[in-house]
Tab-separated table of C-alpha atoms and ligand atoms in Angstrom:
chain	number	residue	atom	x	y	z
G	1	MET	CA	-79.153	31.983	-7.240
G	2	HIS	CA	-79.854	28.734	-5.468
G	3	GLU	CA	-78.338	27.168	-2.374
G	4	PHE	CA	-75.682	24.960	-4.009
G	5	GLU	CA	-72.091	25.619	-4.966
G	6	PHE	CA	-72.743	23.954	-8.295
G	7	LEU	CA	-75.107	24.737	-11.146
G	8	THR	CA	-78.487	23.158	-11.746
G	9	LEU	CA	-80.950	23.005	-14.624
G	10	ASP	CA	-82.188	26.458	-13.494
G	11	ASP	CA	-78.887	27.952	-14.671
G	12	VAL	CA	-78.858	26.715	-18.254
G	13	GLU	CA	-80.932	26.824	-21.416
G	14	VAL	CA	-81.581	23.294	-22.623
G	15	SER	CA	-84.058	23.738	-25.457
G	16	GLY	CA	-82.646	22.357	-28.724
G	17	LYS	CA	-79.398	21.298	-26.996
G	18	LYS	CA	-77.770	17.888	-27.081
G	19	VAL	CA	-77.455	16.715	-23.487
G	20	LEU	CA	-75.566	13.803	-21.945
G	21	LEU	CA	-77.455	12.717	-18.821
G	22	ARG	CA	-75.766	10.376	-16.298
G	23	VAL	CA	-78.301	8.767	-13.994
G	24	ASP	CA	-78.174	5.859	-11.558
G	25	ILE	CA	-80.990	3.445	-12.386
G	26	ASN	CA	-79.071	0.485	-10.986
G	27	SER	CA	-82.031	-1.545	-9.692
G	28	PRO	CA	-82.779	-4.795	-7.882
G	29	ILE	CA	-83.308	-7.239	-10.715
G	30	ASP	CA	-84.174	-10.930	-10.942
G	31	PRO	CA	-81.195	-12.347	-12.856
G	32	GLU	CA	-83.259	-15.259	-14.238
G	33	THR	CA	-86.320	-13.425	-15.532
G	34	LEU	CA	-84.624	-10.022	-15.909
G	35	THR	CA	-87.573	-8.438	-14.131
G	36	ILE	CA	-86.892	-5.224	-12.261
G	37	LEU	CA	-88.108	-5.787	-8.710
G	38	ASP	CA	-88.322	-2.155	-7.664
G	39	ASP	CA	-88.407	0.739	-10.121
G	40	SER	CA	-88.021	3.627	-7.622
G	41	ARG	CA	-84.725	4.794	-9.110
G	42	ILE	CA	-86.284	4.896	-12.572
G	43	LYS	CA	-89.307	6.866	-11.375
G	44	ALA	CA	-87.002	9.231	-9.524
G	45	ILE	CA	-85.399	10.568	-12.732
G	46	LEU	CA	-88.683	11.412	-14.480
G	47	THR	CA	-88.690	15.031	-13.222
G	48	THR	CA	-85.295	15.625	-14.808
G	49	LEU	CA	-86.405	14.013	-18.061
G	50	LYS	CA	-89.510	16.242	-18.056
G	51	ASP	CA	-87.317	19.338	-17.671
G	52	LEU	CA	-85.181	18.098	-20.568
G	53	GLU	CA	-88.090	17.353	-22.909
G	54	ASP	CA	-87.035	19.970	-25.458
G	55	ALA	CA	-83.476	18.647	-25.599
G	56	ALA	CA	-81.969	15.609	-27.353
G	57	VAL	CA	-81.024	13.447	-24.376
G	58	VAL	CA	-78.500	10.630	-24.306
G	59	LEU	CA	-78.952	8.691	-21.088
G	60	MET	CA	-76.155	6.752	-19.446
G	61	SER	CA	-76.243	4.483	-16.381
G	62	HIS	CA	-74.675	1.426	-14.826
G	63	GLN	CA	-76.370	-1.732	-13.549
G	64	SER	CA	-74.529	-3.622	-10.807
G	65	ARG	CA	-70.844	-4.566	-11.086
G	66	PRO	CA	-68.838	-7.010	-13.246
G	67	GLY	CA	-68.970	-10.497	-11.764
G	68	LYS	CA	-72.360	-10.075	-10.072
G	69	LYS	CA	-75.470	-12.018	-11.130
G	70	ASP	CA	-77.454	-8.831	-11.753
G	71	PHE	CA	-74.744	-7.311	-13.976
G	72	THR	CA	-77.129	-7.101	-16.923
G	73	SER	CA	-78.168	-5.016	-19.900
G	74	LEU	CA	-80.246	-1.863	-19.430
G	75	GLU	CA	-82.973	-3.223	-21.718
G	76	PRO	CA	-85.380	-4.031	-18.838
G	77	HIS	CA	-84.905	-0.485	-17.509
G	78	VAL	CA	-85.738	0.898	-20.939
G	79	ARG	CA	-88.968	-1.134	-21.023
G	80	ILE	CA	-90.016	0.614	-17.807
G	81	LEU	CA	-88.940	4.047	-19.053
G	82	LYS	CA	-91.078	3.448	-22.157
G	83	LYS	CA	-94.039	2.679	-19.920
G	84	TYR	CA	-93.722	6.192	-18.482
G	85	LEU	CA	-92.501	8.106	-21.533
G	86	GLY	CA	-93.601	6.096	-24.565
G	87	ASP	CA	-91.855	6.401	-27.914
G	88	ARG	CA	-89.640	9.246	-26.738
G	89	VAL	CA	-87.278	6.520	-25.504
G	90	LYS	CA	-85.017	4.354	-27.626
G	91	PHE	CA	-82.325	1.843	-26.583
G	92	ILE	CA	-79.049	1.078	-28.321
G	93	ASP	CA	-76.942	-1.971	-27.565
G	94	ASP	CA	-73.708	0.043	-27.648
G	95	ILE	CA	-71.883	2.610	-25.496
G	96	PHE	CA	-69.504	4.622	-27.665
G	97	GLY	CA	-68.914	2.457	-30.733
G	98	PRO	CA	-69.861	3.465	-34.299
G	99	ALA	CA	-73.517	2.406	-33.841
G	100	ALA	CA	-73.988	4.552	-30.735
G	101	ARG	CA	-72.141	7.502	-32.275
G	102	LYS	CA	-74.318	7.371	-35.397
G	103	GLU	CA	-77.521	7.430	-33.300
G	104	ILE	CA	-76.217	10.203	-31.054
G	105	ARG	CA	-75.295	12.334	-34.081
G	106	LYS	CA	-78.767	12.171	-35.574
G	107	LEU	CA	-80.784	12.279	-32.319
G	108	PRO	CA	-83.409	15.053	-32.551
G	109	PRO	CA	-84.681	17.231	-29.656
G	110	GLY	CA	-87.507	15.575	-27.752
G	111	LYS	CA	-85.989	12.093	-27.933
G	112	ILE	CA	-84.088	10.035	-25.340
G	113	LEU	CA	-81.443	7.536	-26.428
G	114	VAL	CA	-80.428	5.057	-23.701
G	115	LEU	CA	-76.928	3.613	-24.046
G	116	GLU	CA	-75.985	0.132	-22.823
G	117	ASN	CA	-74.794	-0.495	-19.216
G	118	VAL	CA	-71.697	1.716	-19.063
G	119	ARG	CA	-69.867	-0.747	-16.797
G	120	PHE	CA	-69.811	-3.263	-19.694
G	121	TYR	CA	-66.872	-1.095	-20.754
G	122	SER	CA	-63.905	-2.038	-18.546
G	123	GLU	CA	-62.347	1.430	-18.198
G	124	GLU	CA	-65.546	2.625	-16.519
G	125	ASN	CA	-64.759	0.416	-13.535
G	126	ILE	CA	-61.535	2.245	-12.709
G	127	GLU	CA	-61.553	4.692	-9.810
G	128	ALA	CA	-59.117	7.547	-10.503
G	129	PRO	CA	-58.883	11.356	-10.315
G	130	PRO	CA	-61.209	13.211	-12.751
G	131	LYS	CA	-58.306	14.560	-14.811
G	132	VAL	CA	-57.157	11.018	-15.572
G	133	LEU	CA	-60.708	9.878	-16.294
G	134	ALA	CA	-61.261	12.753	-18.726
G	135	ARG	CA	-58.694	11.045	-20.957
G	136	THR	CA	-60.518	7.694	-21.110
G	137	HIS	CA	-61.839	6.445	-24.451
G	138	LEU	CA	-65.401	6.882	-23.256
G	139	VAL	CA	-65.001	10.604	-22.619
G	140	ARG	CA	-62.832	11.285	-25.663
G	141	LYS	CA	-65.195	9.470	-28.046
G	142	LEU	CA	-68.406	11.015	-26.750
G	143	ALA	CA	-67.866	14.453	-25.190
G	144	HIS	CA	-67.676	16.416	-28.456
G	145	PHE	CA	-71.257	15.489	-29.402
G	146	PHE	CA	-72.749	17.364	-26.442
G	147	ASP	CA	-73.560	20.918	-25.392
G	148	LEU	CA	-74.139	20.000	-21.782
G	149	PHE	CA	-73.506	17.244	-19.227
G	150	VAL	CA	-76.217	16.748	-16.598
G	151	ASN	CA	-75.329	14.586	-13.617
G	152	ASP	CA	-78.374	13.202	-11.825
G	153	ALA	CA	-76.721	10.034	-10.509
G	154	PHE	CA	-77.170	10.823	-6.815
G	155	ALA	CA	-76.813	7.167	-5.826
G	156	ALA	CA	-73.281	7.143	-7.277
G	157	ILE	CA	-71.913	10.469	-5.932
G	158	HIS	CA	-69.304	8.556	-3.928
G	159	ARG	CA	-67.687	7.035	-7.036
G	160	SER	CA	-64.927	8.608	-9.115
G	161	GLN	CA	-65.464	6.832	-12.442
G	162	PRO	CA	-65.230	8.136	-16.033
G	163	SER	CA	-68.949	8.594	-16.728
G	164	LEU	CA	-69.483	10.234	-13.347
G	165	VAL	CA	-66.638	12.749	-13.157
G	166	GLY	CA	-64.717	12.588	-16.469
G	167	PHE	CA	-67.242	14.504	-18.600
G	168	ALA	CA	-67.476	17.274	-15.997
G	169	GLU	CA	-63.815	18.116	-16.779
G	170	VAL	CA	-64.528	18.904	-20.414
G	171	LEU	CA	-68.210	19.883	-20.743
G	172	PRO	CA	-70.457	22.529	-19.183
G	173	THR	CA	-71.926	20.568	-16.296
G	174	VAL	CA	-74.967	20.918	-14.067
G	175	ALA	CA	-76.822	18.776	-11.543
G	176	GLY	CA	-80.196	17.209	-12.319
G	177	ARG	CA	-83.403	17.517	-10.284
G	178	LEU	CA	-82.999	14.299	-8.299
G	179	MET	CA	-79.521	15.365	-7.195
G	180	GLU	CA	-81.010	18.656	-5.932
G	181	LYS	CA	-83.929	16.961	-4.193
G	182	GLU	CA	-81.756	14.416	-2.391
G	183	LEU	CA	-79.194	16.950	-1.227
G	184	LYS	CA	-81.904	19.284	0.078
G	185	ALA	CA	-83.608	16.463	1.991
G	186	LEU	CA	-80.362	15.185	3.514
G	187	LYS	CA	-79.184	18.647	4.519
G	188	LYS	CA	-81.145	18.539	7.771
G	189	VAL	CA	-79.121	15.559	8.946
G	190	LEU	CA	-75.938	16.907	7.470
G	191	GLN	CA	-75.884	20.357	8.976
G	192	ASN	CA	-77.469	20.222	12.412
G	193	PRO	CA	-78.373	16.669	13.235
G	194	GLU	CA	-80.215	16.576	16.525
G	195	LYS	CA	-78.386	14.359	18.994
G	196	PRO	CA	-78.200	11.501	19.706
G	197	CYS	CA	-77.770	10.452	16.090
G	198	VAL	CA	-78.087	6.678	15.675
G	199	PHE	CA	-77.031	4.745	12.574
G	200	PHE	CA	-78.425	1.298	11.787
G	201	LEU	CA	-76.203	-0.494	9.272
G	202	GLY	CA	-76.942	-3.885	7.770
G	203	GLY	CA	-76.783	-5.627	4.415
G	204	ALA	CA	-73.684	-6.401	2.353
G	205	LYS	CA	-70.967	-4.137	0.757
G	206	VAL	CA	-69.004	-4.636	3.989
G	207	PRO	CA	-65.742	-2.842	3.023
G	208	ASP	CA	-67.636	0.299	1.922
G	209	LYS	CA	-69.675	0.342	5.105
G	210	MET	CA	-66.601	-0.028	7.300
G	211	GLU	CA	-65.071	3.069	5.723
G	212	ILE	CA	-68.329	4.931	6.268
G	213	MET	CA	-68.486	3.821	9.936
G	214	LEU	CA	-64.972	5.028	10.487
G	215	THR	CA	-65.633	8.465	9.014
G	216	ALA	CA	-68.986	8.835	10.790
G	217	LEU	CA	-67.388	8.021	14.152
G	218	LYS	CA	-64.246	10.075	13.581
G	219	LYS	CA	-66.254	13.150	12.591
G	220	GLY	CA	-68.753	12.674	15.422
G	221	LYS	CA	-71.677	12.308	12.998
G	222	ALA	CA	-72.887	9.081	14.583
G	223	ASP	CA	-73.241	8.724	18.354
G	224	LYS	CA	-74.230	5.063	18.135
G	225	ILE	CA	-73.992	2.512	15.322
G	226	LEU	CA	-76.196	-0.584	15.495
G	227	LEU	CA	-75.021	-3.470	13.336
G	228	GLY	CA	-76.906	-6.166	11.445
G	229	GLY	CA	-76.409	-8.332	8.348
G	230	LEU	CA	-72.986	-9.474	7.151
G	231	LEU	CA	-71.374	-6.407	8.690
G	232	ALA	CA	-72.429	-7.617	12.157
G	233	ASN	CA	-70.901	-11.046	11.495
G	234	VAL	CA	-67.485	-9.527	10.797
G	235	PHE	CA	-67.621	-7.383	13.938
G	236	LEU	CA	-68.734	-10.338	16.070
G	237	GLU	CA	-65.577	-12.192	15.030
G	238	ALA	CA	-63.482	-9.107	15.617
G	239	ALA	CA	-64.944	-8.886	19.127
G	240	GLY	CA	-63.779	-12.440	19.860
G	241	TYR	CA	-66.852	-14.554	19.003
G	242	ASN	CA	-66.591	-17.490	16.639
G	243	ILE	CA	-69.328	-17.301	13.959
G	244	GLY	CA	-68.152	-20.542	12.312
G	245	GLU	CA	-66.622	-21.301	8.941
G	246	GLU	CA	-69.988	-21.424	7.152
G	247	ASN	CA	-70.613	-17.792	8.059
G	248	ARG	CA	-67.103	-16.594	7.276
G	249	LYS	CA	-67.136	-18.121	3.794
G	250	PRO	CA	-69.525	-15.681	2.043
G	251	LEU	CA	-67.096	-12.823	2.723
G	252	PRO	CA	-63.984	-12.658	0.534
G	253	ASP	CA	-60.899	-11.397	2.395
G	254	PHE	CA	-62.534	-12.207	5.721
G	255	GLU	CA	-59.296	-11.928	7.738
G	256	LYS	CA	-58.560	-8.490	6.333
G	257	LEU	CA	-62.086	-7.305	7.126
G	258	LYS	CA	-61.870	-8.749	10.616
G	259	ASN	CA	-58.599	-6.948	11.321
G	260	LYS	CA	-60.050	-3.664	10.132
G	261	ALA	CA	-63.123	-4.240	12.323
G	262	LYS	CA	-60.762	-4.882	15.255
G	263	THR	CA	-59.054	-1.526	14.831
G	264	ILE	CA	-62.455	0.215	14.648
G	265	LEU	CA	-63.617	-1.586	17.806
G	266	GLU	CA	-60.411	-0.715	19.683
G	267	LYS	CA	-61.121	2.962	19.168
G	268	TYR	CA	-64.893	3.164	19.221
G	269	ARG	CA	-66.168	0.134	21.201
G	270	ASP	CA	-68.673	2.199	23.228
G	271	ALA	CA	-70.332	3.629	20.133
G	272	ILE	CA	-70.849	0.282	18.407
G	273	GLU	CA	-73.699	-2.095	19.263
G	274	LEU	CA	-73.322	-5.731	18.217
G	275	PRO	CA	-76.110	-8.309	18.134
G	276	LYS	CA	-76.689	-10.046	21.479
G	277	ASP	CA	-78.184	-13.017	19.665
G	278	VAL	CA	-78.670	-14.176	16.087
G	279	ALA	CA	-81.203	-16.274	14.192
G	280	VAL	CA	-79.600	-19.360	12.697
G	281	GLU	CA	-81.243	-21.807	10.302
G	282	ILE	CA	-81.098	-25.282	11.824
G	283	ASN	CA	-83.123	-28.099	10.185
G	284	ASN	CA	-85.107	-25.494	8.228
G	285	GLU	CA	-86.163	-23.772	11.463
G	286	ARG	CA	-85.329	-20.346	12.841
G	287	MET	CA	-83.384	-20.831	16.074
G	288	GLU	CA	-82.421	-17.960	18.387
G	289	VAL	CA	-78.781	-18.357	19.419
G	290	PRO	CA	-77.037	-16.099	21.987
G	291	ILE	CA	-73.689	-14.972	20.586
G	292	ASP	CA	-71.715	-16.672	23.385
G	293	LYS	CA	-73.205	-20.014	22.254
G	294	LEU	CA	-71.683	-19.599	18.754
G	295	PRO	CA	-70.563	-21.363	16.630
G	296	VAL	CA	-73.485	-23.649	15.844
G	297	LYS	CA	-73.929	-25.562	12.614
G	298	GLY	CA	-76.086	-23.405	10.367
G	299	GLN	CA	-76.236	-20.102	8.547
G	300	ILE	CA	-76.791	-16.880	10.469
G	301	LYS	CA	-79.779	-15.348	8.685
G	302	ASP	CA	-81.054	-12.576	10.939
G	303	ILE	CA	-80.487	-10.688	14.162
G	304	GLY	CA	-82.107	-12.374	17.175
G	305	ILE	CA	-85.207	-11.334	19.146
G	306	ASN	CA	-83.229	-9.948	22.127
G	307	THR	CA	-81.170	-7.864	19.743
G	308	ILE	CA	-84.339	-6.501	18.140
G	309	ILE	CA	-85.633	-5.455	21.577
G	310	HIS	CA	-82.288	-3.902	22.522
G	311	TYR	CA	-81.883	-1.999	19.220
G	312	SER	CA	-85.502	-0.821	19.317
G	313	LYS	CA	-84.951	0.771	22.729
G	314	ILE	CA	-81.940	2.708	21.420
G	315	LEU	CA	-83.859	3.781	18.297
G	316	SER	CA	-86.807	5.017	20.350
G	317	ASN	CA	-84.483	7.385	22.247
G	318	ALA	CA	-82.734	8.729	19.157
G	319	ALA	CA	-83.261	12.259	17.845
G	320	THR	CA	-81.873	11.454	14.389
G	321	ILE	CA	-81.803	8.054	12.696
G	322	VAL	CA	-79.910	7.022	9.577
G	323	ALA	CA	-80.557	3.474	8.377
G	324	ASN	CA	-79.137	1.439	5.531
G	325	GLY	CA	-79.309	-2.221	4.618
G	326	PRO	CA	-81.466	-5.089	5.879
G	327	ALA	CA	-80.801	-6.839	9.207
G	328	GLY	CA	-80.865	-10.303	7.625
G	329	ILE	CA	-82.057	-12.381	4.689
G	330	PHE	CA	-85.386	-10.555	4.458
G	331	GLU	CA	-86.356	-12.405	1.249
G	332	GLU	CA	-87.103	-15.458	3.439
G	333	ARG	CA	-90.150	-14.804	5.649
G	334	GLN	CA	-88.708	-16.336	8.839
G	335	TYR	CA	-85.655	-14.141	8.577
G	336	ALA	CA	-87.416	-10.902	7.673
G	337	ILE	CA	-88.417	-10.344	11.305
G	338	GLY	CA	-85.281	-8.349	12.191
G	339	THR	CA	-85.593	-6.042	9.209
G	340	THR	CA	-89.339	-5.416	9.560
G	341	GLU	CA	-89.179	-4.885	13.336
G	342	ILE	CA	-86.247	-2.487	13.031
G	343	LEU	CA	-88.175	-0.583	10.359
G	344	HIS	CA	-91.250	-0.391	12.616
G	345	SER	CA	-89.100	0.906	15.483
G	346	ILE	CA	-87.580	3.521	13.200
G	347	ALA	CA	-91.000	4.570	11.874
G	348	ASN	CA	-92.460	4.850	15.386
G	349	SER	CA	-89.575	6.834	16.820
G	350	LYS	CA	-89.961	10.620	17.126
G	351	ALA	CA	-86.541	11.149	15.538
G	352	TYR	CA	-85.824	12.718	12.149
G	353	LYS	CA	-85.479	9.573	10.047
G	354	VAL	CA	-83.599	8.926	6.834
G	355	ILE	CA	-83.448	5.564	5.097
G	356	GLY	CA	-80.962	4.901	2.338
G	357	GLY	CA	-80.484	2.087	-0.103
G	358	GLY	CA	-82.817	0.289	-2.459
G	359	HIS	CA	-83.716	-2.656	-0.270
G	360	LEU	CA	-84.658	-0.959	2.969
G	361	GLY	CA	-86.587	1.761	1.130
G	362	ALA	CA	-88.513	-0.827	-0.903
G	363	ILE	CA	-89.418	-2.811	2.249
G	364	ALA	CA	-90.559	0.393	3.996
G	365	ASN	CA	-92.866	0.992	1.005
G	366	ILE	CA	-94.268	-2.535	1.136
G	367	LEU	CA	-94.929	-2.202	4.881
G	368	ASN	CA	-96.644	1.160	4.277
G	369	LEU	CA	-94.179	2.824	6.619
G	370	ASN	CA	-92.949	5.283	4.004
G	371	THR	CA	-95.205	8.110	5.239
G	372	LYS	CA	-93.645	7.801	8.694
G	373	ILE	CA	-90.075	8.186	7.396
G	374	ASN	CA	-88.862	11.726	6.697
G	375	HIS	CA	-86.786	10.818	3.661
G	376	ILE	CA	-86.255	7.599	1.732
G	377	SER	CA	-83.147	8.184	-0.335
G	378	THR	CA	-82.462	6.571	-3.710
G	379	GLY	CA	-78.842	6.361	-2.570
G	380	GLY	CA	-77.440	3.607	-0.378
G	381	GLY	CA	-73.681	3.996	-0.053
G	382	ALA	CA	-74.033	7.490	-1.527
G	383	ALA	CA	-76.410	8.759	1.160
G	384	LEU	CA	-74.335	7.127	3.887
G	385	SER	CA	-71.081	8.573	2.544
G	386	LEU	CA	-72.660	12.014	2.451
G	387	LEU	CA	-74.071	11.746	5.969
G	388	ALA	CA	-70.836	10.317	7.346
G	389	GLY	CA	-68.909	13.303	5.967
G	390	GLN	CA	-66.863	11.467	3.322
G	391	LYS	CA	-65.324	13.003	0.225
G	392	LEU	CA	-67.814	12.928	-2.663
G	393	PRO	CA	-66.152	12.964	-6.093
G	394	VAL	CA	-69.332	13.802	-8.043
G	395	ILE	CA	-70.151	16.831	-5.873
G	396	GLU	CA	-66.536	17.988	-6.173
G	397	ALA	CA	-66.686	17.601	-9.955
G	398	LEU	CA	-69.944	19.564	-10.173
G	399	THR	CA	-68.509	22.339	-8.019
G	400	LYS	CA	-65.295	22.516	-10.012
G	401	ALA	CA	-67.247	22.659	-13.273
G	402	ALA	CA	-69.383	25.515	-11.909
G	403	LYS	CA	-66.263	27.559	-11.142
G	404	ARG	CA	-64.990	26.960	-14.662
G	405	HIS	CA	-68.276	27.902	-16.295
G	406	LYS	CA	-68.952	31.064	-14.303
G	407	THR	CA	-70.585	32.608	-17.355
G	408	TYR	CA	-73.561	30.303	-16.830
G	409	HIS	CA	-74.559	32.091	-13.618
J	501	LIG	C1	-75.610	1.758	-5.493
J	501	LIG	O1	-76.531	0.988	-5.735
J	501	LIG	O2	-75.189	1.952	-4.325
J	501	LIG	C2	-75.063	2.589	-6.609
J	501	LIG	O3	-75.677	2.293	-7.822
J	501	LIG	C3	-73.562	2.466	-6.703
J	501	LIG	O4	-73.228	1.150	-7.025
J	501	LIG	P1	-71.751	0.585	-6.733
J	501	LIG	O5	-71.637	0.439	-5.242
J	501	LIG	O6	-71.690	-0.729	-7.461
J	501	LIG	O7	-70.786	1.588	-7.275
């Protein structure tokens, strides 16, 4: 028996079986050239695919969300998978229509059939309880082809969508190797995080991150939260600073976000660190602007130098660090300073360090700091949700399926 409440590939026989494998290979992608900019999430599922090499594997994943520029086909991902696995891999431009069903039916052991981006199908984008999702067209059309459902989509464990939790209601279900590896690595922070535990949160996905902040503070998981990126902008406004219309515009529902930030600040002001200054682009130059001098005409693109110094001091005294999201627009050299300096401070601190999310992990790799970080997770929101103590629908679905399929023990 292993350490989880759910089953893993150690508990089942897969040879000759038809397996539905849900992974998360949602990757940073150049929407113009369709080039994948970082293939870490693809590499991370190779161990699972190796362990499934005697099975007929149908692979399912999403890429981005409807409405986003990188909401694209999985064809570029398949090109990379082929680089690692050769002719074992085949792509079909279909999810559960007649073409996909025909290929699934005749798929022999040893082969991998990759279905199209599952979020191209609108019902996939609904969040609902697993029982409801088990009745979606996707699950009803596909489940009966398979002997086993393997969920290795660690980076999506915080989502309750049909392909993530619906199949677990109706099929024998186990976790894949990446899921195991991530959960083992994050356990140290989860169970007995040494204190003080400092979170650094930047980047976008502001509403998700606010929920995570709230849970992490409520459950006492985070002693301090340092803010950067768009998240910091919202909290600056909530704290009474005026970031200017130009900086409010990129965030839909700004007023709603600001009000939520206000309620978080009212309760947890001492635990939240806001930038003391920001870097604004004025006449194509990086200008350091103290927050009490805002608004100025120009886009806020990074945290300021004084903020970097202040945050670095806090990080150097931390015993546990959890970081997610860049501090600014790191793609532009002048505005990458915040992100790279914060990463150096994290790497040099003696704390137990976990980085989540594609961007920050990829930058840590480029800066050769990866060996100084204890764990770089493939999950962004997923790792944060786990560490903050939020409800995780995929883990719940795996656990429930294990109870139902006791005979597999
Ligand atoms: C991620 O990149 O965090 C995961 O792939 C989940 O994506 P989502 O936030 O669009 O559900």
